Coordinates of C-alpha atoms in Angstrom, one line a residue:
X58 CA -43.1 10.3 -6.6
X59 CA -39.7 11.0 -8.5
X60 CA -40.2 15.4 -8.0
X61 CA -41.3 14.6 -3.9
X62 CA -38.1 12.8 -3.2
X63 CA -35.9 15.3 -5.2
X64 CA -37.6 18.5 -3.7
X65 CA -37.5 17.1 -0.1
X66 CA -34.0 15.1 -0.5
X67 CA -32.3 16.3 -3.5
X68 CA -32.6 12.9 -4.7
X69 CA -33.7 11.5 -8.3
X70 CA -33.5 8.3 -9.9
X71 CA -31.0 9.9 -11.6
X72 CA -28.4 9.9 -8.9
X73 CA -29.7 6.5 -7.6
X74 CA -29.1 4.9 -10.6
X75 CA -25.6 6.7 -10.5
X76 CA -24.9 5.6 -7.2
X77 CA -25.6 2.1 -7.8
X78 CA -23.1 1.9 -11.2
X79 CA -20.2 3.4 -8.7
X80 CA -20.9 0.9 -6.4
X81 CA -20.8 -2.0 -9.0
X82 CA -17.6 -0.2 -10.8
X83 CA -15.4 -1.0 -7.4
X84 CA -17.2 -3.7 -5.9
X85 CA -17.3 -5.5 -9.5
X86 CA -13.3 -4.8 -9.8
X87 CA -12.8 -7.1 -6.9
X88 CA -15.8 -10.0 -7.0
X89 CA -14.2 -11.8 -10.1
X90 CA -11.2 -12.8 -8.0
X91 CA -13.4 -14.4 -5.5
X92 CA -14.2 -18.1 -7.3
X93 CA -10.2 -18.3 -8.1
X94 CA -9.2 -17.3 -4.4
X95 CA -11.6 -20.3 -3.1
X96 CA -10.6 -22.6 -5.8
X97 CA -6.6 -22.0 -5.0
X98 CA -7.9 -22.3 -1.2
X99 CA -9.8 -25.3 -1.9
X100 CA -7.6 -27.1 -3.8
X101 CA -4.1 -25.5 -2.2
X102 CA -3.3 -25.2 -6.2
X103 CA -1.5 -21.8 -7.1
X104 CA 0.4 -23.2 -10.1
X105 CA -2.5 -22.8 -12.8
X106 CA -2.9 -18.4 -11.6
X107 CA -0.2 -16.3 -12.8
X108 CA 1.0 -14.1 -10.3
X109 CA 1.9 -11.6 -13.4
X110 CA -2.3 -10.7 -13.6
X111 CA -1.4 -9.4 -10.3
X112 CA 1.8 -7.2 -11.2
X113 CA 0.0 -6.1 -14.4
X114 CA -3.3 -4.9 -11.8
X115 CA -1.1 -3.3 -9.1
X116 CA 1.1 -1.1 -12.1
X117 CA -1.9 -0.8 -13.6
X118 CA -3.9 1.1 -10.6
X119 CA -0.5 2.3 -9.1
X120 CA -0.3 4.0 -12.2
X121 CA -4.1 4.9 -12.3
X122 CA -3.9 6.8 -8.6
X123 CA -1.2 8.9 -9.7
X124 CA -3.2 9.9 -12.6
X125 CA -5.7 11.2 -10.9
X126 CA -3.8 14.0 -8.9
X127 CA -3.0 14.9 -12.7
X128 CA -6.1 14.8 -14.3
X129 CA -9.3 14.6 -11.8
X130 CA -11.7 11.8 -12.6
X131 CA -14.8 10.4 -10.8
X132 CA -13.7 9.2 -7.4
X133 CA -15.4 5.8 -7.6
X134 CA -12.9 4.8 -10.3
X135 CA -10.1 6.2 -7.5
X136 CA -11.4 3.8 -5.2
X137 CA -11.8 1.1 -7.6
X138 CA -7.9 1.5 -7.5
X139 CA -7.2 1.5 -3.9
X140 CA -9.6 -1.6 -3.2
X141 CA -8.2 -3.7 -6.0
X142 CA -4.5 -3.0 -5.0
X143 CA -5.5 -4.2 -1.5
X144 CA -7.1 -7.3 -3.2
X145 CA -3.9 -8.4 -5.4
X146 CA -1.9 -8.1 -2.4
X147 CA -4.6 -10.8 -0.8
X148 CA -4.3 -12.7 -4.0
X149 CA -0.5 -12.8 -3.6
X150 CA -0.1 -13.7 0.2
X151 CA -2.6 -16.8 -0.8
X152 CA -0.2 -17.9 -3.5
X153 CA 2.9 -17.4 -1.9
X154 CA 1.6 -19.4 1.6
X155 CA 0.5 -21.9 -0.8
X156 CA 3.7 -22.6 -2.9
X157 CA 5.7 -22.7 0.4
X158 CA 3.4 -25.4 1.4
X159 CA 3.5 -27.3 -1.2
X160 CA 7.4 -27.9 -1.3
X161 CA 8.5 -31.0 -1.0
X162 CA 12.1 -29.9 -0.7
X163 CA 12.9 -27.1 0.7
X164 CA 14.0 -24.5 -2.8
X165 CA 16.0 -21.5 -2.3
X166 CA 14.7 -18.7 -0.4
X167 CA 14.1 -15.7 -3.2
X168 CA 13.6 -12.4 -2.1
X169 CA 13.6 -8.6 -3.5
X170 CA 16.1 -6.8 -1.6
X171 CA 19.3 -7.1 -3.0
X172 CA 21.2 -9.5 -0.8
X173 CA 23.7 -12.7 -1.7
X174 CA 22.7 -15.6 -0.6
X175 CA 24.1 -17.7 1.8
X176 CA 26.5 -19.6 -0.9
X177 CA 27.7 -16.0 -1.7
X178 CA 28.6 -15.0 1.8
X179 CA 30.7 -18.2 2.4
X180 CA 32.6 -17.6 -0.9
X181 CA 33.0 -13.4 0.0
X182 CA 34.5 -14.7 3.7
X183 CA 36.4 -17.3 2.1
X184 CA 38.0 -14.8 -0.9
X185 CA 38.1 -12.1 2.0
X186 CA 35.8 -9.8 0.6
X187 CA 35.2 -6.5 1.7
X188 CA 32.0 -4.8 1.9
X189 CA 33.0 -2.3 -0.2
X190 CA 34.2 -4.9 -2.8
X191 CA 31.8 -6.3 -5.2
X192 CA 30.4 -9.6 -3.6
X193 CA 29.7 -12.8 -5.6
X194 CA 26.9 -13.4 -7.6
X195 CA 23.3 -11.7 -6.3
X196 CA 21.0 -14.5 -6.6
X197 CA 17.4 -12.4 -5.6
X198 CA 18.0 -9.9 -8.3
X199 CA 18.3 -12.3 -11.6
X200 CA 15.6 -11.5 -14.3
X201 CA 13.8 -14.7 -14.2
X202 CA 13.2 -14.9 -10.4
X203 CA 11.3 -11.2 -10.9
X204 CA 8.0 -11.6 -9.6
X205 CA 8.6 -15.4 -8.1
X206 CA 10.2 -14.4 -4.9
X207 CA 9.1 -16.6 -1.6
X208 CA 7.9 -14.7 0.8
X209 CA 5.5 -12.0 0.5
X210 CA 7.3 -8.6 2.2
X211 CA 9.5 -9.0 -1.3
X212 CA 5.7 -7.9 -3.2
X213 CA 5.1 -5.5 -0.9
X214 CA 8.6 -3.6 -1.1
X215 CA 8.4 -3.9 -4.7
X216 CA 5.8 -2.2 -5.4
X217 CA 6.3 0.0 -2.5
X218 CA 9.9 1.2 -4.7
X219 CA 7.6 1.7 -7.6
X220 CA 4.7 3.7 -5.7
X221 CA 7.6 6.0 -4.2
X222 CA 9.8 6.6 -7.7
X223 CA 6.3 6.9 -9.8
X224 CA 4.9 9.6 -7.3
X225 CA 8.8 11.2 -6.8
X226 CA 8.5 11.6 -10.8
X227 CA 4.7 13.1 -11.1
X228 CA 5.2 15.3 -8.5
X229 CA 8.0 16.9 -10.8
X230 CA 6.4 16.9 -13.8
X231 CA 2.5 17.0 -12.4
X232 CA 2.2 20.7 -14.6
X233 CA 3.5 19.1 -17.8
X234 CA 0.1 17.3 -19.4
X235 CA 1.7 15.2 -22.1
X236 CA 3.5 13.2 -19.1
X237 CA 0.0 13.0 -17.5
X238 CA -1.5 11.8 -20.1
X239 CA 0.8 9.4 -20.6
X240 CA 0.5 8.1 -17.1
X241 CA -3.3 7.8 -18.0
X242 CA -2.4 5.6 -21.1
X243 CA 0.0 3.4 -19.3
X244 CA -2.2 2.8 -16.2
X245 CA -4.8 1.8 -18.6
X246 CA -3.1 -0.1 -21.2
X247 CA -1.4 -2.3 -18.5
X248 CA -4.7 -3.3 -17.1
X249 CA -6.0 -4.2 -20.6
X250 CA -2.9 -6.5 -20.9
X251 CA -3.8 -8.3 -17.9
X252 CA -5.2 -11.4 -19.3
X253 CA -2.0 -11.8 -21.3
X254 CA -0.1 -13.1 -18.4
X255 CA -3.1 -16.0 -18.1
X256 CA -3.5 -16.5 -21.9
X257 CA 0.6 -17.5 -22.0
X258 CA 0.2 -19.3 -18.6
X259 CA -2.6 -21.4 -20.0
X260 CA -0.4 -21.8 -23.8
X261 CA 2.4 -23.1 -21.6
X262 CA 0.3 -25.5 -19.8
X263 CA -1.6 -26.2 -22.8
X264 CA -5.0 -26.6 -20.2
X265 CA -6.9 -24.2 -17.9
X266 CA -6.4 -26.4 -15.0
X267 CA -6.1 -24.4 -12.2
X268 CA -7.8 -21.0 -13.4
X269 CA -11.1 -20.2 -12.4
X270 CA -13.6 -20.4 -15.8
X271 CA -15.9 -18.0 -13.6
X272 CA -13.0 -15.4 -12.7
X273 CA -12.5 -15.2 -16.2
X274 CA -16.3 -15.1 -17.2
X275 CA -17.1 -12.6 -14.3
X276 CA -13.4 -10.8 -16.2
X277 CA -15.3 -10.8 -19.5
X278 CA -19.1 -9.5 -17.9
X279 CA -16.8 -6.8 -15.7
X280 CA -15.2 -5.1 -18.5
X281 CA -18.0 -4.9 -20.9
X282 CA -19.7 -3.2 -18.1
X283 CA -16.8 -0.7 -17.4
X284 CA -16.1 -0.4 -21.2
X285 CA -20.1 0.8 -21.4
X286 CA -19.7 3.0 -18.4
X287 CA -16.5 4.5 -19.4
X288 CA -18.8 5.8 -22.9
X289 CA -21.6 7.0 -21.2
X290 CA -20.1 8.9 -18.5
X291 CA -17.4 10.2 -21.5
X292 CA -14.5 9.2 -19.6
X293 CA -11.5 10.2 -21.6
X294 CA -10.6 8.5 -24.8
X295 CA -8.0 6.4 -22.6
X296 CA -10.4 4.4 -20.6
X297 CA -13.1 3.3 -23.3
X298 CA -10.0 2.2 -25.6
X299 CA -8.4 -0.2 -23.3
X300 CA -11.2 -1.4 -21.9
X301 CA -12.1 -2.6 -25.7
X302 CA -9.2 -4.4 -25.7
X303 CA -9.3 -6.0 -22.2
X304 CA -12.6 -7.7 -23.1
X305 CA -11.0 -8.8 -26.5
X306 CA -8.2 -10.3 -23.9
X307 CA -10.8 -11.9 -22.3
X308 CA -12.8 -13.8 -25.3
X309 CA -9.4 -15.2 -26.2
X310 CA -8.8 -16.8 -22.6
X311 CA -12.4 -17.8 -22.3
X312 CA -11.3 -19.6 -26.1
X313 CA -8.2 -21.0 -24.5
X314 CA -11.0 -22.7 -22.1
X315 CA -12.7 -24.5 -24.8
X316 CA -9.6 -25.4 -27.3
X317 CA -8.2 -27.1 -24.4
X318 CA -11.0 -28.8 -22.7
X319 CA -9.6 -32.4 -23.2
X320 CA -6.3 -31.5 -21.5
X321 CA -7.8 -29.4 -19.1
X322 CA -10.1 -32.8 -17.8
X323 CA -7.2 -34.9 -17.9
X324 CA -5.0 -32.5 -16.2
X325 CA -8.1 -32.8 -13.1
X326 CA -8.4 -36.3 -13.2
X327 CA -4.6 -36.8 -12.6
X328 CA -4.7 -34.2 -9.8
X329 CA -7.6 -35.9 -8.4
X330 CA -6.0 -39.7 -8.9
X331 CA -8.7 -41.4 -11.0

């Protein structure tokens, strides 16, 4: 049966087989984020997801798209890319709607452009100011509000600077291959460093409660997939490496889980008021 379809369709098992592990490589990328999506949905809780697993994945496949006008590799993973940048950016709205909702007094409004607030426009008008002056104090651009702005357009220009600078850069230096391959590293390393965000998110906390235990198991199943894949299809050295340590990542999270299970059901019960 396997020689009639592949002389009348140029088909084998082979390529079905192949087929089917592309598919799984960029629908599996996204499916783990599912459970914590509905659970934040559910119970309009964002506090227990760091919003830094979704900087390290956008950088990560950013980083990862402009490797591959560098160095060509199998498409699927290019689309892996695409579809789990649009995913974060779902992941993010969802937080960012849900934090706003859950204010019980009104906090400052945080954004990414470089503008004073309104306290620093009164003080400029009062001091007479002029626009070519320096103003007072910028209070979107401090370090610690990085990544915790309030509304989502802030995300989105972010990484829309980065996308433009990182593909201003390669396009430069796209014919020198140690900066390629360096891109390749990066993009790679950074996604294998996405559980660290969660693992010091859950060490702060000292509990889980709040993370999805299946995002992070469906996390663990993912990359020991794509770490096996990566092998066999001799992706280079880059891939299979960081993969190796993103499921390492994950075995210490999915620890995390069990060394604070106590806290983690008392943290529940107080949400849920028994």
């Amino acid at each position: 049966m396997d020689w009639i379809i592949s002389d009348e369709l140029g088909l084998t098992v082979g390529h079905l087989v192949g087929w089917g592990a592309a598919g799984a490589m960029i629908v599996g990328g996204v499916a783990p984020y599912i459970p914590q999506y509905r659970q934040i949905k559910r119970t309009q809780d964002a506090e227990g997801f760091s919003l830094y697993v979704c900087l390290a994945l956008l950088i990560a496949n950013t980083l990862r798209i402009l490797f591959w006008f560098g160095k060509r590799y199998e498409l699927p993973l290019l689309i892996q890319s695409i579809v789990m940048n649009i995913t974060m950016f779902v992941m993010i709205h969802l937080c960012v709607t849900v934090r706003k909702k859950n204010q019980i007094i009104r906090a400052r409004e945080r954004i990414f452009t470089a503008q004073p607030d309104e306290t620093a426009r009164w003080l400029d008008q009062r001091s007479g100011i002029a626009g070519g002056e320096k103003p007072h104090r910028f209070y979107d651009m401090e370090r610690k509000y990085f990544w915790a702005w309030t509304d989502f357009q802030s995300y989105v220009d972010c990484m829309l600077v980065f996308s433009v600078l990182g593909a201003a850069i390669t396009y430069l230096l796209i014919e020198f291959s140690p900066f390629v391959e360096l891109i390749g590293f990066l993009a790679l390393f950074t996604e294998a460093m996405l559980g660290a965000p969660q693992i010091a998110k859950n060490h702060q906390n000292k509990s889980t409660e709040g993370m999805s235990v299946s995002m992070v198991i469906m996390w663990t199943c993912g990359d020991v997939f794509k770490t096996a894949y990566f092998v066999l299809r001799e992706a280079p050295p880059q891939f299979w490496v960081c993969g190796s340590l993103q499921v390492s990542l994950d075995v210490v999270i999915l620890l995390q889980v069990w060394l604070y299970r106590h806290n983690t059901a008392a943290a529940r019960r107080l949400r849920r008021g028994d």
